[in-house]
Short mmCIF file of C-alpha atoms and ligand atoms in Angstrom, two decimals:
data_model
loop_
_atom_site.label_atom_id
_atom_site.label_comp_id
_atom_site.label_asym_id
_atom_site.label_seq_id
_atom_site.Cartn_x
_atom_site.Cartn_y
_atom_site.Cartn_z
CA MET A 1 0.00 0.00 0.00
CA SER A 2 1.42 3.35 -0.88
CA GLU A 3 2.67 5.26 2.13
CA SER A 4 2.05 8.59 0.45
CA MET A 5 -1.67 7.91 0.01
CA ILE A 6 -2.01 6.93 3.66
CA GLU A 7 -0.04 10.00 4.72
CA SER A 8 -2.21 12.32 2.71
CA LEU A 9 -5.43 10.70 4.02
CA ARG A 10 -4.19 11.02 7.59
CA GLY A 11 -3.42 14.68 7.05
CA LYS A 12 -6.85 15.35 5.60
CA TYR A 13 -9.34 13.34 7.67
CA GLU A 14 -9.84 13.02 11.38
CA LEU A 15 -10.40 9.31 11.68
CA GLU A 16 -8.76 6.30 13.27
CA PRO A 17 -5.82 5.19 11.11
CA ALA A 18 -7.27 1.68 10.73
CA TYR A 19 -10.24 3.10 8.81
CA LEU A 20 -8.10 5.31 6.60
CA ASP A 21 -5.98 2.25 5.83
CA LYS A 22 -9.14 0.51 4.65
CA VAL A 23 -9.94 3.44 2.37
CA ALA A 24 -6.42 3.42 0.95
CA ALA A 25 -6.58 -0.35 0.42
CA MET A 26 -9.85 -0.26 -1.52
CA ALA A 27 -8.62 2.62 -3.68
CA GLU A 28 -5.45 0.72 -4.49
CA HIS A 29 -7.30 -2.47 -5.38
CA HIS A 30 -9.01 -0.53 -8.18
CA PRO A 31 -6.20 1.57 -9.68
CA GLU A 32 -8.31 2.61 -12.70
CA ASP A 33 -10.96 4.11 -10.41
CA ARG A 34 -8.68 5.18 -7.59
CA GLU A 35 -9.66 8.85 -7.72
CA LEU A 36 -13.37 8.06 -7.97
CA ILE A 37 -13.21 5.82 -4.89
CA LEU A 38 -11.28 8.43 -2.92
CA GLY A 39 -13.83 10.97 -4.18
CA ALA A 40 -16.75 8.82 -3.01
CA PHE A 41 -15.11 8.50 0.40
CA ASP A 42 -14.57 12.28 0.61
CA PHE A 43 -18.17 12.89 -0.47
CA ALA A 44 -19.59 10.45 2.13
CA TYR A 45 -17.25 11.75 4.84
CA LYS A 46 -18.57 15.27 4.33
CA ALA A 47 -22.21 14.19 3.95
CA HIS A 48 -22.15 12.25 7.24
CA ASP A 49 -20.15 14.93 9.05
CA GLY A 50 -21.40 15.32 12.62
CA GLN A 51 -23.41 12.07 12.57
CA ARG A 52 -22.49 9.36 15.06
CA ARG A 53 -23.06 5.65 15.37
CA LYS A 54 -24.75 4.32 18.51
CA SER A 55 -21.24 3.38 19.67
CA GLY A 56 -20.33 7.07 19.68
CA GLU A 57 -17.94 6.66 16.76
CA PRO A 58 -18.19 8.88 13.67
CA TYR A 59 -20.88 7.54 11.32
CA ILE A 60 -18.49 7.28 8.37
CA ILE A 61 -16.83 4.20 9.88
CA HIS A 62 -19.96 2.27 8.89
CA PRO A 63 -19.92 3.02 5.14
CA ILE A 64 -16.13 2.49 5.14
CA SER A 65 -16.54 -0.94 6.74
CA VAL A 66 -19.34 -1.86 4.33
CA ALA A 67 -17.34 -0.79 1.27
CA SER A 68 -14.29 -2.59 2.58
CA LEU A 69 -16.23 -5.86 2.88
CA ILE A 70 -17.54 -5.47 -0.68
CA ASP A 71 -13.96 -4.96 -1.81
CA GLU A 72 -12.72 -8.00 0.17
CA TRP A 73 -15.44 -10.12 -1.44
CA GLY A 74 -13.98 -9.13 -4.81
CA PHE A 75 -16.69 -6.92 -6.28
CA ASP A 76 -16.15 -4.07 -8.74
CA SER A 77 -15.34 -0.46 -8.05
CA GLU A 78 -18.92 0.73 -8.65
CA SER A 79 -20.10 -1.56 -5.85
CA VAL A 80 -17.31 -0.29 -3.59
CA MET A 81 -18.27 3.34 -4.30
CA ALA A 82 -21.93 2.56 -3.73
CA GLY A 83 -20.91 0.93 -0.43
CA LEU A 84 -19.25 4.17 0.64
CA LEU A 85 -22.30 6.16 -0.43
CA HIS A 86 -25.02 3.68 0.56
CA ASP A 87 -26.52 5.72 3.42
CA THR A 88 -26.11 9.18 1.93
CA ILE A 89 -29.46 9.47 0.12
CA GLU A 90 -31.30 8.02 3.12
CA ASP A 91 -29.62 9.78 6.01
CA THR A 92 -28.17 13.03 4.68
CA GLU A 93 -29.11 16.01 2.53
CA VAL A 94 -27.60 14.37 -0.53
CA SER A 95 -29.94 13.70 -3.48
CA PHE A 96 -30.00 10.99 -6.12
CA GLN A 97 -29.12 13.61 -8.74
CA GLU A 98 -26.01 14.69 -6.85
CA VAL A 99 -24.72 11.15 -6.53
CA GLU A 100 -25.55 10.56 -10.18
CA SER A 101 -23.75 13.65 -11.45
CA ARG A 102 -20.65 12.95 -9.35
CA PHE A 103 -20.35 9.16 -9.63
CA GLY A 104 -22.51 8.14 -12.57
CA HIS A 105 -25.91 6.62 -13.14
CA SER A 106 -25.17 3.04 -12.09
CA VAL A 107 -23.61 4.02 -8.75
CA ALA A 108 -26.64 6.23 -8.03
CA GLU A 109 -28.97 3.37 -8.97
CA LEU A 110 -27.12 1.04 -6.60
CA VAL A 111 -27.41 3.48 -3.71
CA ASP A 112 -31.08 4.04 -4.51
CA GLY A 113 -31.70 0.28 -4.63
CA VAL A 114 -30.15 -0.26 -1.20
CA THR A 115 -32.23 2.62 0.20
CA LYS A 116 -35.44 1.10 -1.20
CA LEU A 117 -34.67 -2.33 0.28
CA GLY A 118 -34.31 -0.63 3.65
CA HIS A 119 -37.87 0.68 3.32
CA VAL A 120 -39.52 -2.72 3.04
CA VAL A 121 -41.30 -3.29 6.32
CA TYR A 122 -40.18 -6.63 7.59
CA GLN A 123 -42.28 -8.79 9.82
CA SER A 124 -41.64 -12.38 10.76
CA ARG A 125 -44.15 -14.72 9.08
CA GLU A 126 -44.72 -18.31 8.05
CA GLU A 127 -41.88 -19.86 6.07
CA GLU A 128 -43.89 -19.90 2.84
CA GLN A 129 -44.54 -16.17 2.93
CA MET A 130 -40.95 -15.63 3.98
CA GLU A 131 -39.85 -17.26 0.75
CA ASP A 132 -42.04 -14.81 -1.22
CA LEU A 133 -40.46 -11.98 0.68
CA ARG A 134 -36.92 -13.18 -0.14
CA LYS A 135 -37.90 -13.45 -3.82
CA MET A 136 -39.37 -9.98 -3.69
CA PHE A 137 -36.17 -8.57 -2.20
CA ILE A 138 -34.10 -10.15 -4.93
CA ALA A 139 -36.48 -8.99 -7.66
CA MET A 140 -36.63 -5.48 -6.21
CA ALA A 141 -32.88 -5.21 -6.29
CA LYS A 142 -32.84 -5.48 -10.13
CA ASP A 143 -29.05 -5.31 -10.06
CA ILE A 144 -27.71 -8.17 -7.92
CA ARG A 145 -24.98 -5.84 -6.63
CA VAL A 146 -27.67 -4.09 -4.56
CA ILE A 147 -28.07 -7.32 -2.61
CA ILE A 148 -24.32 -7.64 -2.17
CA ILE A 149 -24.17 -4.12 -0.69
CA LYS A 150 -27.10 -4.96 1.57
CA LEU A 151 -25.34 -8.14 2.75
CA ALA A 152 -22.25 -6.11 3.61
CA ASP A 153 -24.49 -3.58 5.40
CA CYS A 154 -26.10 -6.40 7.43
CA THR A 155 -22.70 -7.91 8.22
CA HIS A 156 -21.29 -4.70 9.65
CA ASN A 157 -24.53 -3.89 11.47
CA ILE A 158 -24.69 -7.27 13.16
CA ARG A 159 -20.98 -7.11 14.03
CA THR A 160 -21.65 -3.88 15.92
CA ILE A 161 -25.19 -4.59 17.13
CA GLN A 162 -24.37 -4.54 20.86
CA PHE A 163 -24.83 -0.77 20.97
CA LYS A 164 -28.52 -0.92 20.05
CA THR A 165 -31.46 -1.53 22.36
CA ILE A 166 -32.31 -5.17 23.01
CA GLU A 167 -35.55 -4.77 21.10
CA SER A 168 -33.96 -3.42 17.95
CA GLN A 169 -31.16 -6.00 18.21
CA ARG A 170 -33.74 -8.80 18.14
CA LYS A 171 -35.67 -7.27 15.26
CA LYS A 172 -32.55 -6.87 13.15
CA ALA A 173 -31.22 -10.32 14.02
CA LEU A 174 -34.51 -11.95 13.05
CA GLU A 175 -34.61 -10.13 9.73
CA ILE A 176 -31.05 -11.19 8.97
CA MET A 177 -31.73 -14.78 9.99
CA GLU A 178 -34.92 -15.08 7.96
CA ILE A 179 -34.19 -12.96 4.90
CA TYR A 180 -30.54 -12.15 4.36
CA ALA A 181 -28.71 -15.28 5.51
CA PRO A 182 -30.82 -17.47 3.16
CA ILE A 183 -30.15 -14.98 0.33
CA ALA A 184 -26.39 -15.17 1.02
CA HIS A 185 -26.69 -18.95 0.85
CA ARG A 186 -28.51 -18.73 -2.46
CA LEU A 187 -25.74 -16.55 -3.87
CA GLY A 188 -23.14 -19.10 -2.80
CA MET A 189 -21.63 -16.79 -0.17
CA GLN A 190 -21.24 -19.50 2.45
CA SER A 191 -18.95 -17.76 4.91
CA VAL A 192 -21.12 -14.63 4.83
CA LYS A 193 -24.16 -16.78 5.54
CA TRP A 194 -22.40 -18.51 8.45
CA GLU A 195 -21.33 -15.26 10.02
CA LEU A 196 -24.81 -13.74 9.66
CA GLU A 197 -26.44 -16.81 11.19
CA ASP A 198 -24.05 -17.22 14.09
CA ARG A 199 -24.16 -13.57 15.05
CA SER A 200 -27.97 -13.45 14.75
CA LEU A 201 -28.30 -16.57 16.86
CA LYS A 202 -26.15 -14.98 19.55
CA VAL A 203 -28.70 -12.16 19.74
CA LEU A 204 -31.81 -14.33 19.48
CA ASP A 205 -30.78 -17.11 21.89
CA PRO A 206 -27.71 -16.00 23.83
CA ILE A 207 -27.93 -18.95 26.25
CA GLY A 208 -28.20 -21.58 23.53
CA TYR A 209 -25.37 -19.91 21.67
CA ALA A 210 -23.10 -19.81 24.74
CA GLU A 211 -23.75 -23.48 25.47
CA ILE A 212 -22.37 -24.48 22.07
CA GLU A 213 -19.59 -21.92 22.13
CA ASN A 214 -18.40 -23.25 25.48
CA TYR A 215 -18.66 -26.85 24.37
CA ILE A 216 -16.38 -26.10 21.44
CA LYS A 217 -14.04 -23.85 23.43
CA ASP A 218 -13.40 -26.63 25.94
CA ARG A 219 -12.43 -28.96 23.13
CA THR A 220 -10.70 -26.65 20.68
CA ASP A 221 -7.30 -28.29 21.10
CA THR A 222 -8.63 -31.80 20.71
CA PHE A 223 -10.71 -30.83 17.68
CA ASN A 224 -7.86 -29.00 15.99
CA LYS A 225 -5.43 -31.83 16.55
CA PHE A 226 -7.98 -34.27 15.18
CA LEU A 227 -8.54 -32.09 12.10
CA ASP A 228 -4.79 -31.73 11.48
CA ARG A 229 -4.23 -35.44 11.82
CA THR A 230 -7.11 -36.26 9.46
CA LYS A 231 -5.85 -33.73 6.94
CA ASP A 232 -2.36 -35.26 7.01
CA THR A 233 -3.70 -38.77 6.64
CA ILE A 234 -5.84 -37.82 3.65
CA ALA A 235 -3.03 -35.80 2.07
CA ALA A 236 -0.69 -38.79 2.30
CA ALA A 237 -3.29 -41.09 0.75
CA LEU A 238 -3.98 -38.68 -2.11
CA LYS A 239 -0.29 -38.43 -2.82
CA GLU A 240 0.05 -42.19 -2.85
CA HIS A 241 -2.72 -42.37 -5.46
CA ASN A 242 -1.39 -39.43 -7.45
CA ILE A 243 -4.51 -37.37 -6.99
CA GLU A 244 -4.32 -33.63 -6.81
CA GLY A 245 -6.77 -32.14 -4.41
CA GLN A 246 -7.22 -29.29 -2.02
CA ILE A 247 -8.01 -30.43 1.51
CA LYS A 248 -9.98 -28.19 3.82
CA ALA A 249 -10.80 -28.95 7.42
CA ARG A 250 -13.04 -26.97 9.70
CA LEU A 251 -15.27 -26.99 12.72
CA LYS A 252 -18.98 -26.83 12.12
CA GLN A 253 -20.51 -23.37 12.58
CA ILE A 254 -22.41 -22.76 15.80
CA TYR A 255 -25.82 -22.27 14.20
CA SER A 256 -25.74 -25.56 12.33
CA ILE A 257 -24.86 -27.39 15.56
CA TYR A 258 -27.71 -25.48 17.18
CA ARG A 259 -30.18 -26.67 14.54
CA LYS A 260 -29.20 -30.24 15.21
CA LEU A 261 -29.43 -29.92 18.98
CA TYR A 262 -32.76 -28.13 18.99
CA GLY A 263 -34.27 -28.81 15.55
CA GLN A 264 -33.51 -32.53 15.51
CA ASN A 265 -33.37 -32.88 19.27
CA LEU A 266 -29.91 -34.45 19.32
CA GLN A 267 -27.22 -34.53 22.01
CA PHE A 268 -23.70 -33.25 21.34
CA SER A 269 -22.54 -36.87 21.30
CA GLU A 270 -24.96 -37.62 18.47
CA ILE A 271 -23.61 -34.97 16.15
CA TYR A 272 -21.04 -36.67 13.96
CA ASP A 273 -19.84 -33.76 11.90
CA ILE A 274 -18.67 -31.12 14.33
CA CYS A 275 -15.32 -31.66 12.65
CA ALA A 276 -15.56 -31.71 8.88
CA THR A 277 -13.06 -32.27 6.12
CA ARG A 278 -13.53 -31.43 2.50
CA VAL A 279 -11.47 -32.50 -0.50
CA ILE A 280 -11.81 -30.43 -3.64
CA VAL A 281 -10.76 -32.06 -6.89
CA LYS A 282 -10.95 -31.10 -10.55
CA ASP A 283 -13.67 -33.40 -11.83
CA LEU A 284 -16.41 -35.88 -11.04
CA ALA A 285 -14.21 -38.93 -11.53
CA GLY A 286 -11.83 -37.40 -9.01
CA CYS A 287 -14.67 -37.14 -6.50
CA TYR A 288 -15.33 -40.86 -6.70
CA SER A 289 -11.65 -41.74 -6.49
CA VAL A 290 -11.28 -39.66 -3.35
CA LEU A 291 -14.47 -41.12 -1.90
CA GLY A 292 -13.05 -44.61 -2.40
CA ILE A 293 -9.80 -43.64 -0.71
CA ILE A 294 -11.61 -42.04 2.24
CA HIS A 295 -13.83 -45.09 2.70
CA ASP A 296 -10.71 -47.21 2.76
CA LEU A 297 -9.24 -45.03 5.49
CA TYR A 298 -12.40 -44.55 7.52
CA LYS A 299 -15.29 -47.01 7.54
CA PRO A 300 -18.61 -45.34 6.72
CA ILE A 301 -21.35 -45.70 9.32
CA PRO A 302 -24.09 -47.90 7.78
CA GLY A 303 -27.16 -45.88 6.86
CA ARG A 304 -25.42 -42.55 7.42
CA PHE A 305 -23.49 -42.21 4.20
CA LYS A 306 -25.11 -39.86 1.71
CA ASP A 307 -23.97 -39.67 -1.87
CA TYR A 308 -24.16 -35.98 -2.65
CA ILE A 309 -21.94 -36.50 -5.68
CA SER A 310 -24.68 -38.15 -7.74
CA ALA A 311 -27.60 -36.52 -5.94
CA VAL A 312 -26.90 -32.81 -5.92
CA PRO A 313 -29.33 -31.30 -3.43
CA LEU A 314 -31.64 -28.51 -4.58
CA PRO A 315 -30.85 -25.12 -3.07
CA SER A 316 -33.83 -25.40 -0.70
CA GLU A 317 -32.64 -28.77 0.58
CA ALA A 318 -29.05 -27.69 0.85
CA ALA A 319 -29.61 -25.62 3.97
CA GLY A 320 -27.72 -28.23 5.93
CA GLU A 321 -25.06 -27.99 3.27
CA GLY A 322 -25.20 -31.62 2.35
CA GLU A 323 -23.75 -32.73 5.63
CA ASN A 324 -25.24 -34.81 8.28
MN1 LIG B 1 -26.01 1.14 6.35
#
């Protein structure tokens, strides 16, 4: 990252260095639109001047964090700019026309789209109606980037939700759980979905959440050693068979353990996939070769093996991610 850009930002804006570093980073990731991104930041900084978050921090840290997530997720510079500007039309004197004349029609449309989504009155309902609501959100967005910006907005809001009243925390968490996490899933943004679900759960059932968190915390070392060992064993076997594959090992997210404990009424000891390993190979034949190798190493439990290679679950069935 260029030192000179950071220096000049620090001279110009009164803001914690960590946030200015984020601004510099997103500008540098899009060299062709560097000035526009810095311009969008400057514009938003001035528009939100004097406004504060519930935490007491300057409001601008929110749009910076949102834009920075959008950038981390690999989206284009228009989305990053719209992330910086996403609350200007709603919460400041700035008009659609101003944003449009400064940053172009599509950026203005993105900001406008995010603002409109925020106006939909959300109320928890039956699952069937909830599905209609999710579809409506997606359709309303027109440009899918509007949804991406909204997901980043939700992510930063839920990360910093502790400053709100309990009532508004619960309302927001429920909306994220029922609308936005499933949309993230649909878009294939698994880790976004996991974070949204886990953080919402922590708000909605803090005791249930803590129970699982503590269970895992007490066993972190054991679990990690087990995952490392399994990874090494599989890596050695793949090498022996000349198969190239990427091996990933992880602990199950808290919310999916929660669903098993409370949704399926299981005990911790009955959940077999708290530790999970994944092997990613180039093609279908590779999948079956790896499956054979794994079954040689570890005996499948009769009746519990599911062939998700031949039976790809539909998106609606994949909520459990094809694991059991
Ligand atoms: Mn926002």
